[in-house]
Coordinates of C-alpha atoms and ligand atoms in Angstrom, one line a residue:
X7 CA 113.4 101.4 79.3
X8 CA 111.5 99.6 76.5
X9 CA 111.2 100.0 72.6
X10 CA 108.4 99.1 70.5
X11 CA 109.5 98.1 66.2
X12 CA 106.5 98.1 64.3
X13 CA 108.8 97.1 61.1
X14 CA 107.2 93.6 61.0
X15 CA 103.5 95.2 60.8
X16 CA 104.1 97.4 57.9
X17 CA 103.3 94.6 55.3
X18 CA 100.0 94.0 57.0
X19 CA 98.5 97.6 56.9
X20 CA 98.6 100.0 54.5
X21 CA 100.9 102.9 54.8
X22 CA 97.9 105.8 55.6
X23 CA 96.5 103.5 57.9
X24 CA 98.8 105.1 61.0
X25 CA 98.2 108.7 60.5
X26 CA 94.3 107.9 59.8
X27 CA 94.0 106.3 63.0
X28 CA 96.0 109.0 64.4
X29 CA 93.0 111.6 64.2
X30 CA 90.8 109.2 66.3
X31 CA 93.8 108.5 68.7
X32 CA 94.9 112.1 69.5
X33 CA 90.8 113.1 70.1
X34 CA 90.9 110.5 72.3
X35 CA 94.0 111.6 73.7
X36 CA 92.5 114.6 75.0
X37 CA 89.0 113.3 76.3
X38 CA 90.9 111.0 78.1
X39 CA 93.6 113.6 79.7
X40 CA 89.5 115.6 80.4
X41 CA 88.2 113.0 81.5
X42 CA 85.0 113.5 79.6
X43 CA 85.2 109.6 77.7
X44 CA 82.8 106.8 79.2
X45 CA 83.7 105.4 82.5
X46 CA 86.1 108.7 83.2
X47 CA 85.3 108.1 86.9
X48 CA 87.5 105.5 87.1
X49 CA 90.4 107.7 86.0
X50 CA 92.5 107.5 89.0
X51 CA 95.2 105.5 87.6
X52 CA 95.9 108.2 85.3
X53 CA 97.6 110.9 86.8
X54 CA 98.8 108.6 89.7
X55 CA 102.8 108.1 88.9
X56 CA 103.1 112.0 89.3
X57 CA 101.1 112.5 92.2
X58 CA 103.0 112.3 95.9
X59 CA 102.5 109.1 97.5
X60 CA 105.6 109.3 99.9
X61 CA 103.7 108.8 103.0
X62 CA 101.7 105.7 101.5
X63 CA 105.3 104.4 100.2
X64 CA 106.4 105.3 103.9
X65 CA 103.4 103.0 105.4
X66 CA 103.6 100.1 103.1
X67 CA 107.6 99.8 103.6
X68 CA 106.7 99.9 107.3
X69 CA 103.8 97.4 107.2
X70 CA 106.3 95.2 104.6
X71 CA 108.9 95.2 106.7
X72 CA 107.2 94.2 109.7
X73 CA 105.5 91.3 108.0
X74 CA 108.5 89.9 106.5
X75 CA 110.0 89.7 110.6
X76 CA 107.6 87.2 111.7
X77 CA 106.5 85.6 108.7
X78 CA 108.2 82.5 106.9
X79 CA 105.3 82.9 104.4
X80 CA 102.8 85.6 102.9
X81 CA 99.3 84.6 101.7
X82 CA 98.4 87.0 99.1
X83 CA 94.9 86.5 98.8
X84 CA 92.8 87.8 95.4
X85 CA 91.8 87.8 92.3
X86 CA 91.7 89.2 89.0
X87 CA 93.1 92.8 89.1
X88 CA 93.4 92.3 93.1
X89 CA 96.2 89.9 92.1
X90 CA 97.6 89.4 89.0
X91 CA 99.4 92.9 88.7
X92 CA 101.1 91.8 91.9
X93 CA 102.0 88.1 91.0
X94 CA 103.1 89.5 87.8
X95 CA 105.4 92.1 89.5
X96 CA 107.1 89.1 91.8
X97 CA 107.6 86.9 89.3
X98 CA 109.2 89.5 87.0
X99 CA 112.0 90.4 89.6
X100 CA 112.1 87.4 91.7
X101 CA 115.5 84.8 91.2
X102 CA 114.3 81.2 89.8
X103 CA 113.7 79.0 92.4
X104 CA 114.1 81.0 94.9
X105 CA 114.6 80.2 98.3
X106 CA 114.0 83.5 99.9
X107 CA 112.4 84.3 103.3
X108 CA 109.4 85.2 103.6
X109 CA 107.8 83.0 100.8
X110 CA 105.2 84.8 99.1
X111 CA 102.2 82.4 98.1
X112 CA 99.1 83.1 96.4
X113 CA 95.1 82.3 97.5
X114 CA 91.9 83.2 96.7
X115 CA 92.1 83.1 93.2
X116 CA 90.2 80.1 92.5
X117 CA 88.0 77.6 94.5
X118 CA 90.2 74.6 94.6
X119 CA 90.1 73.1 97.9
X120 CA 92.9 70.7 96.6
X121 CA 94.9 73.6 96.8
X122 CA 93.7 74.8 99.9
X123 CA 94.6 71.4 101.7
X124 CA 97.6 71.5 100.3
X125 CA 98.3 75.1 101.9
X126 CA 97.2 74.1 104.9
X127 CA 99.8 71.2 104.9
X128 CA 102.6 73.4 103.7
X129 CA 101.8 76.0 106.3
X130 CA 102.4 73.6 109.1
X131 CA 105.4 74.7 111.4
X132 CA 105.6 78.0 109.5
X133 CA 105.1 81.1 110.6
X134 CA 102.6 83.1 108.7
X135 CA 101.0 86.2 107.6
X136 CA 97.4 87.0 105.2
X137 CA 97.2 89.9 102.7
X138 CA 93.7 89.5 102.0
X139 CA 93.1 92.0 98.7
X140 CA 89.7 93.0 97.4
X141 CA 88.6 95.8 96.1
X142 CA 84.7 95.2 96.6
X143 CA 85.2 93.1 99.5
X144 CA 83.1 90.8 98.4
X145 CA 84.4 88.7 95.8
X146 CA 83.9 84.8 96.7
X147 CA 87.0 83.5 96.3
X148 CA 89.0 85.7 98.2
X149 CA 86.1 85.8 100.9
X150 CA 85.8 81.8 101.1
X151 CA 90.1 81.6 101.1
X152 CA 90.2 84.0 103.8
X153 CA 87.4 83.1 106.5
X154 CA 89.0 79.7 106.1
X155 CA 92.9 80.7 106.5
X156 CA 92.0 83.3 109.5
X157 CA 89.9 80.6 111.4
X158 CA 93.3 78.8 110.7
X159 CA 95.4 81.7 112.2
X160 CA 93.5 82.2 115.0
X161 CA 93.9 78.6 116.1
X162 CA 97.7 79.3 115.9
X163 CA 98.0 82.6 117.2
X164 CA 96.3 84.1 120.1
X165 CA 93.3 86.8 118.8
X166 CA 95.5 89.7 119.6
X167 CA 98.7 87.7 118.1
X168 CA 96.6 87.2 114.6
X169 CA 95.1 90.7 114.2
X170 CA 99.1 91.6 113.6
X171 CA 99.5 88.9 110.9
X172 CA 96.0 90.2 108.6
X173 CA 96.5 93.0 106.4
X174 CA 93.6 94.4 104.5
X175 CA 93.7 96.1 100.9
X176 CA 90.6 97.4 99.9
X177 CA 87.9 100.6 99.1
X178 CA 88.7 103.2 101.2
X179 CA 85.2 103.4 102.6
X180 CA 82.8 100.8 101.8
X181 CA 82.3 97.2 101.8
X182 CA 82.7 93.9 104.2
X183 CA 86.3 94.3 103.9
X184 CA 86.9 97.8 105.1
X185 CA 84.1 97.1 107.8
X186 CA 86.0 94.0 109.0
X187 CA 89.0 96.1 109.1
X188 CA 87.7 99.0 111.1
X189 CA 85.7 96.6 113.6
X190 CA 89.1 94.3 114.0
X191 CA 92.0 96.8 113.9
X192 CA 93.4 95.5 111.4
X193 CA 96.2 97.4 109.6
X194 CA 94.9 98.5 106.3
X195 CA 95.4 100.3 102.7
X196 CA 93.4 101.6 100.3
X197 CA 92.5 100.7 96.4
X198 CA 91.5 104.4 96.2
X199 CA 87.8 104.7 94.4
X200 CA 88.8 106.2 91.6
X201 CA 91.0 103.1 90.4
X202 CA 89.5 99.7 89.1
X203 CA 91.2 96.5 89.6
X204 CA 92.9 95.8 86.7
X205 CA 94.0 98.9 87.0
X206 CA 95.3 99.5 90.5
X207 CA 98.7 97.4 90.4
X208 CA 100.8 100.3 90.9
X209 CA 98.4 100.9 94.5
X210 CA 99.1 99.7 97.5
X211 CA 97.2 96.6 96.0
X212 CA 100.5 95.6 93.8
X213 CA 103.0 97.3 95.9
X214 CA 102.2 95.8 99.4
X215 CA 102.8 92.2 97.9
X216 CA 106.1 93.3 96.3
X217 CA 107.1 95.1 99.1
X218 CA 106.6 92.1 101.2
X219 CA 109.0 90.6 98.7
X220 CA 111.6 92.5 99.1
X221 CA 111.5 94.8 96.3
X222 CA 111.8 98.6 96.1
X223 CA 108.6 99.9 95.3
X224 CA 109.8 103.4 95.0
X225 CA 111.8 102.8 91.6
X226 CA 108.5 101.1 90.3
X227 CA 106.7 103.8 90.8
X228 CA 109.5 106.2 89.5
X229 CA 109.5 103.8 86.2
X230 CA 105.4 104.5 86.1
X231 CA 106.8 108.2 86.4
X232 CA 108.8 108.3 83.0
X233 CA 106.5 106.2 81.0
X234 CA 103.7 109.1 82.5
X235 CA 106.1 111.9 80.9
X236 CA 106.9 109.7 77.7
X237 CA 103.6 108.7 76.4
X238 CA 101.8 112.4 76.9
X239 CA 102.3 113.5 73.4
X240 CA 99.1 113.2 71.2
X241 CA 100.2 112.5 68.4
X242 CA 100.1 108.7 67.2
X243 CA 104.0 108.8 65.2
X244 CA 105.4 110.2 68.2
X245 CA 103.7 108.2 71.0
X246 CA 104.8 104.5 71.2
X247 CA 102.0 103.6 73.8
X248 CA 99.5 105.1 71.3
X249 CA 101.1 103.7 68.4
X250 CA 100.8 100.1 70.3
X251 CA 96.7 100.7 70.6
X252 CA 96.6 102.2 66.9
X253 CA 98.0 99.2 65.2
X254 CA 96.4 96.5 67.1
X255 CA 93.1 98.3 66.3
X256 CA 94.1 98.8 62.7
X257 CA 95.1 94.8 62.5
X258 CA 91.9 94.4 64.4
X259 CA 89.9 96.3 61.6
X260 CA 91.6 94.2 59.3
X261 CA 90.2 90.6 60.3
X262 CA 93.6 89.9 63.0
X263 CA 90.9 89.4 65.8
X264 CA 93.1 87.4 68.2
X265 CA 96.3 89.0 69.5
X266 CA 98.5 86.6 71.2
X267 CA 101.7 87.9 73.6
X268 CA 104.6 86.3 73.5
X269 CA 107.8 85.6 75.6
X270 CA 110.9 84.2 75.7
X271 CA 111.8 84.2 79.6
X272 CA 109.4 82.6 81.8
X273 CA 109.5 85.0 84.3
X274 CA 107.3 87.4 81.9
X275 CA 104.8 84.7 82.1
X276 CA 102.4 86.0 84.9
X277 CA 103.0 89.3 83.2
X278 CA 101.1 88.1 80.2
X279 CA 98.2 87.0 82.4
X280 CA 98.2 90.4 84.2
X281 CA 98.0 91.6 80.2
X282 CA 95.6 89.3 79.1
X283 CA 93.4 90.2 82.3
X284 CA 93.4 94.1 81.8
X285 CA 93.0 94.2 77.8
X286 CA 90.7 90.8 78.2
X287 CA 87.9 92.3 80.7
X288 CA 88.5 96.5 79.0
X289 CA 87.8 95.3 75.7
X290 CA 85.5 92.3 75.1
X291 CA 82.0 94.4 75.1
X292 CA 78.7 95.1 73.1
X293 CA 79.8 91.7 70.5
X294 CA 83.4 93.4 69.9
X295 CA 87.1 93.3 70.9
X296 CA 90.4 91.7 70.3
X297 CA 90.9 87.8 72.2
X298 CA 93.6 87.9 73.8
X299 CA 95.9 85.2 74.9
X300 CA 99.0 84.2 75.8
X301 CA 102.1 82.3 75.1
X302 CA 105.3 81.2 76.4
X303 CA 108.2 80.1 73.8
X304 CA 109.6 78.1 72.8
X305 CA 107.8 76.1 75.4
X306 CA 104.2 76.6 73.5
X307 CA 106.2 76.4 70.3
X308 CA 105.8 72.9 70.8
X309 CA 102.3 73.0 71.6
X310 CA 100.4 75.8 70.0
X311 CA 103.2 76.9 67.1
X312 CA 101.9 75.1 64.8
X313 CA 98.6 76.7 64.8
X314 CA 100.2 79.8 64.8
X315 CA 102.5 79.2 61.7
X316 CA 99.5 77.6 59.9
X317 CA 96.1 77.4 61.2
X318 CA 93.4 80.4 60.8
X319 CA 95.1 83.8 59.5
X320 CA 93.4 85.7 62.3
X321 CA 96.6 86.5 64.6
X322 CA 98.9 88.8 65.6
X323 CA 101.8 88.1 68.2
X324 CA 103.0 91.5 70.5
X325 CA 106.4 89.3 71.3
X326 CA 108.5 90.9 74.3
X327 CA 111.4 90.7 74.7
X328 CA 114.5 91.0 77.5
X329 CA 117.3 92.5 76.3
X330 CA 119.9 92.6 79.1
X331 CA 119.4 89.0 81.3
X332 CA 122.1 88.6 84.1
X333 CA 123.1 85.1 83.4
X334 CA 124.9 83.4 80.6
X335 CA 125.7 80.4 80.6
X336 CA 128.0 78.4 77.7
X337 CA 127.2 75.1 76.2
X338 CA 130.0 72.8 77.4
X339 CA 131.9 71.0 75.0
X340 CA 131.8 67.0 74.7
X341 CA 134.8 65.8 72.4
X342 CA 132.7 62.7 71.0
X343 CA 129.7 65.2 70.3
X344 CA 127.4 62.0 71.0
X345 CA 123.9 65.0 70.5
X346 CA 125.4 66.5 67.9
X347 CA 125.3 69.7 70.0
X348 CA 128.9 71.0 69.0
X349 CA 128.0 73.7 66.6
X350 CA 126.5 75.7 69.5
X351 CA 130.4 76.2 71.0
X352 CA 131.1 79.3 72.2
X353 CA 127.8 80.7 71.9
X354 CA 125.7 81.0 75.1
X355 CA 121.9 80.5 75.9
X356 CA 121.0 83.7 75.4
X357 CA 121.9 83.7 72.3
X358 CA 120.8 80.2 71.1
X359 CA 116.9 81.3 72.9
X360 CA 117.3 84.8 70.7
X361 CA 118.0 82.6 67.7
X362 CA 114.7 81.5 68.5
X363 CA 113.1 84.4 69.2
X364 CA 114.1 86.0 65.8
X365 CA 113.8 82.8 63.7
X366 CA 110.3 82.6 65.2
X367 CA 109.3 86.1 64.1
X368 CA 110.5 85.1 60.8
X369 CA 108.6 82.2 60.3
X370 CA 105.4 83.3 61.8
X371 CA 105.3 86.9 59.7
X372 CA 106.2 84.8 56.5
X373 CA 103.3 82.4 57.6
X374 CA 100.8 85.6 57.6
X375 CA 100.9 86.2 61.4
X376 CA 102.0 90.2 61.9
X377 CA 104.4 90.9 64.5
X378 CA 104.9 93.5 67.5
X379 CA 108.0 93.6 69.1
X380 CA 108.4 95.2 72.3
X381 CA 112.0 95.3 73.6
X382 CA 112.5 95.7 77.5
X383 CA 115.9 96.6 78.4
X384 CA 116.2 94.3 81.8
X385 CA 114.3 93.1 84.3
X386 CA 114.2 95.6 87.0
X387 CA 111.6 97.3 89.0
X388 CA 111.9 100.5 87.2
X389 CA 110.9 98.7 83.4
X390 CA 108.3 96.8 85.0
X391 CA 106.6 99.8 86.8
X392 CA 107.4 101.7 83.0
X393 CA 106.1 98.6 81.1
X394 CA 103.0 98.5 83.4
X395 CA 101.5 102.5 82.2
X396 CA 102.4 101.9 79.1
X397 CA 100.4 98.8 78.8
X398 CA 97.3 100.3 81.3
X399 CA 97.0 103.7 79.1
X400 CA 97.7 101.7 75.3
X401 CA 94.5 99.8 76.7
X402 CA 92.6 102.8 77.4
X403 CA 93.1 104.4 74.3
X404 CA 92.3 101.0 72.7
X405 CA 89.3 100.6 74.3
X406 CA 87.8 103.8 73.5
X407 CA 89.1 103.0 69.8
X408 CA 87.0 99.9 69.4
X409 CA 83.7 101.7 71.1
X410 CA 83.7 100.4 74.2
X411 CA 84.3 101.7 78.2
X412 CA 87.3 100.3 79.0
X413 CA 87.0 100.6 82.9
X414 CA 83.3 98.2 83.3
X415 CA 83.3 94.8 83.6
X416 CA 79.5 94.1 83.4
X417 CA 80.1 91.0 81.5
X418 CA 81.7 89.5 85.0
X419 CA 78.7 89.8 87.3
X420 CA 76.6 86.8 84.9
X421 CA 78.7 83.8 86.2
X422 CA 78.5 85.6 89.9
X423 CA 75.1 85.4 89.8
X424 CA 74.0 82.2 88.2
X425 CA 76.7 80.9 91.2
X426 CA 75.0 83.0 94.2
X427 CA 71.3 81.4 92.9
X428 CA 73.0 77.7 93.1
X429 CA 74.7 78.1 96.5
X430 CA 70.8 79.8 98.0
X431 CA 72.4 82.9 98.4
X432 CA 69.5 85.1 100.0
X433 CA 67.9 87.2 97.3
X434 CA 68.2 85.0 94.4
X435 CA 65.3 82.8 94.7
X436 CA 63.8 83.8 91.3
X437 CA 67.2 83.4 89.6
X438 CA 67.5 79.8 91.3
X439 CA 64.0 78.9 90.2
X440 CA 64.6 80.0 86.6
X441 CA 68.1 78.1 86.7
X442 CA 65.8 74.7 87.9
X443 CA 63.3 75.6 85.0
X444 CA 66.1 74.8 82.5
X445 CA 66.5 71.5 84.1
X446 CA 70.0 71.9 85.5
Ligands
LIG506 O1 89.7 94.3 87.1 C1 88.8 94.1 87.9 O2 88.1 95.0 88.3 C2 88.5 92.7 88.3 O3 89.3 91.8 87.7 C3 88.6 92.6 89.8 O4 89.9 93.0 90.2 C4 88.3 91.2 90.3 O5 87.0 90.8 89.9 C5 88.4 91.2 91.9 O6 87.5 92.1 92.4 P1 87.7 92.6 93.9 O7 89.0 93.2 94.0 O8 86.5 93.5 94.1 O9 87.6 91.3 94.8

């Protein structure tokens, strides 16, 4: 499914770095499979591509399917982990420019009314359907994007007609969501409590949307199910998901405090966000963790690559890449070779863009920028549902590395409430009156 080289590390680290790091990882290993590390609650994730889920698989297929009839478009609305794993998931399987029915758009996950007019206008004439994600119920975004879009609905649709065309995803118990749900009849699934946001793509959270898209859920979460079985053994040589977390920590501990990933197809490009997202918000606590960011090439090789190649020796690049693509397509040849083009005969764009991939590495490893390369073998549900445990239990073990409880996000709440005292949310007079104090 994928394979990680470490090759273009080794010059970075020293060689007894690995199996050092290795004590701490396979300790970790086994608090984590205990659940006995900080934020263990939140575990559900872990055990989750082995446990039975045919009858939610059954429902969401069903729900999917039914959605798709009478919609020319699906809102997904969320944010965050209530999102990205989805949007990720789409764009990773989905055709460029794709023209298939139903359309899945995205809301929710900002506060652009811009956007929202422009929704609006798109929407007219179309028949259309709201997935309205959250795991708290209570996020703003989502909640202002979907009051707005349902008052929408129902001035389509009759009130029996619009309670069809809302689907909720959220706790399985608690919260304005679920409420809203159980008081409306609206269909519903569950982000089960035991499973955090950024964590929860392979729920009904992910799978709904990408269900609604047409893809087979099942073989993602069979994927999920080998990378379970391939990434159990605790020992750091042996363990490529563990290995992943070891060196970025070791790079980390070495002064390489901003790990960018890197692609060469732009369909991995919401991936990287969904990345960014879950190591982003497990990591960065208590003053520590790596920045993460994102590229895609050679696009940003013409924006950011020279930084990379030369500015502040503080990067590495985890650079994925696609294997197998479906598509190749030749350079055609022009007898007056006017561009000068002529040398590329015979070889295809895949080739010329792996040219660029590998000269890349080259020049960014000789340029003092350590390299991760993680080879996916297509893109197909089963490698991304594979690709996406890897990446959610490397950032476990990661996070406990560094210190920190991976599976919190108390950092996020600051902005929330700063934003709740502006607005005269009820409850945050003091906040609003301390926020005046400092003349803004
Ligand atoms: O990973 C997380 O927990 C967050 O990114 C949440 O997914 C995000 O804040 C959205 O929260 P909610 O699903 O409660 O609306």
């Amino acid at each position: 499914m994928i394979s990680v080289d470490y090759s273009k590390v080794l010059d970075f680290i020293n060689l007894n770095d690995l199996p050092r790091i290795g004590q701490e990882v396979t300790e970790i290993h086994y608090m984590l499979h205990k659940r006995e590390g900080a934020g263990s609650e939140a575990l559900g994730w872990l055990d989750w591509p082995i446990m039975d889920h045919k009858e939610t698989i059954a429902k969401i297929n069903a729900c999917a399917n039914r959605l798709r009839k009478i919609s020319d478009v699906i809102i997904v609305i969320g944010i965050g982990g209530s999102y990205l794993g989805s949007r990720a998931g789409i764009e990773f399987l989905d055709n460029y420019f794709s023209d298939k029915k139903p359309e899945i758009v995205y809301a929710g996950h900002h506060l652009s009314s811009e956007y929202l007019c422009g929704m609006i206008s798109h929407l007219k004439d179309k028949n259309f359907s709201l997935i309205v994600i959250s795991k708290s119920g209570k996020t703003t975004e989502p909640a202002v994007y979907f009051r707005i879009l349902k008052q929408i609905l129902e001035s389509k649709y009759s009130k029996e007609e619009s309670k069809e065309r809302i689907v909720v995803v959220t706790d399985p118990k608690s919260g304005i969501l679920r409420n809203m749900a159980n008081k409306e009849g609206y269909e519903s699934f569950d982000i089960p409590e035991n499973v955090g946001g950024r964590f929860s793509v392979l729920t009904a959270c992910g799978l709904l949307p990408l269900a609604c898209a047409g893809f087979d859920i099942k073989k993602i979460l069979k994927g999920a199910e080998m990378a379970y079985q391939n990434f159990l053994n605790p020992d750091v040589l042996k363990n490529d998901c563990y290995k992943y977390a070891a060196i970025r920590n070791i790079l980390y501990r070495y002064g390489h405090k901003i790990e960018i990933i890197a692609n060469y197809e732009p369909k991995l490009n919401s991936l990287s966000e969904w990345w960014r997202q879950l190591f982003g918000e497990s990591e960065g606590k208590n003053g520590m963790g790596l920045f993460v960011s994102k590229v895609g090439f050679t696009t940003d090789l013409h924006a950011i690559g020279q930084y990379i190649q030369d500015g502040e020796r503080i990067l590495f690049e985890t650079v994925i890449n696609v294997q197998k693509v479906n598509s190749s397509f030749y350079l055609p040849e022009d007898k007056e070779d006017a561009d000068g083009l002529n040398y590329l005969l015979g070889k295809n764009l895949t080739e010329i863009n792996n040219s660029a991939l590998i000269g890349t590495m080259l020049a960014h490893i000789e340029g003092g920028v350590p390299n991760i390369l993680i080879n996916l073998q297509e893109l197909s549900e089963e490698v991304f549902g594979y690709l996406v445990y890897f990446f959610k239990k490397a950032c476990a073990i990661s996070g406990y590395l560094l210190g920190v409880n991976p599976f919190n996000q108390p950092g996020v709440e600051a902005y929330k409430d700063n934003m709740f005292a502006l607005l005269g949310k009820k409850g945050y007079e003091d906040l609003r009156k301390k926020i005046k104090q400092k003349g803004l």
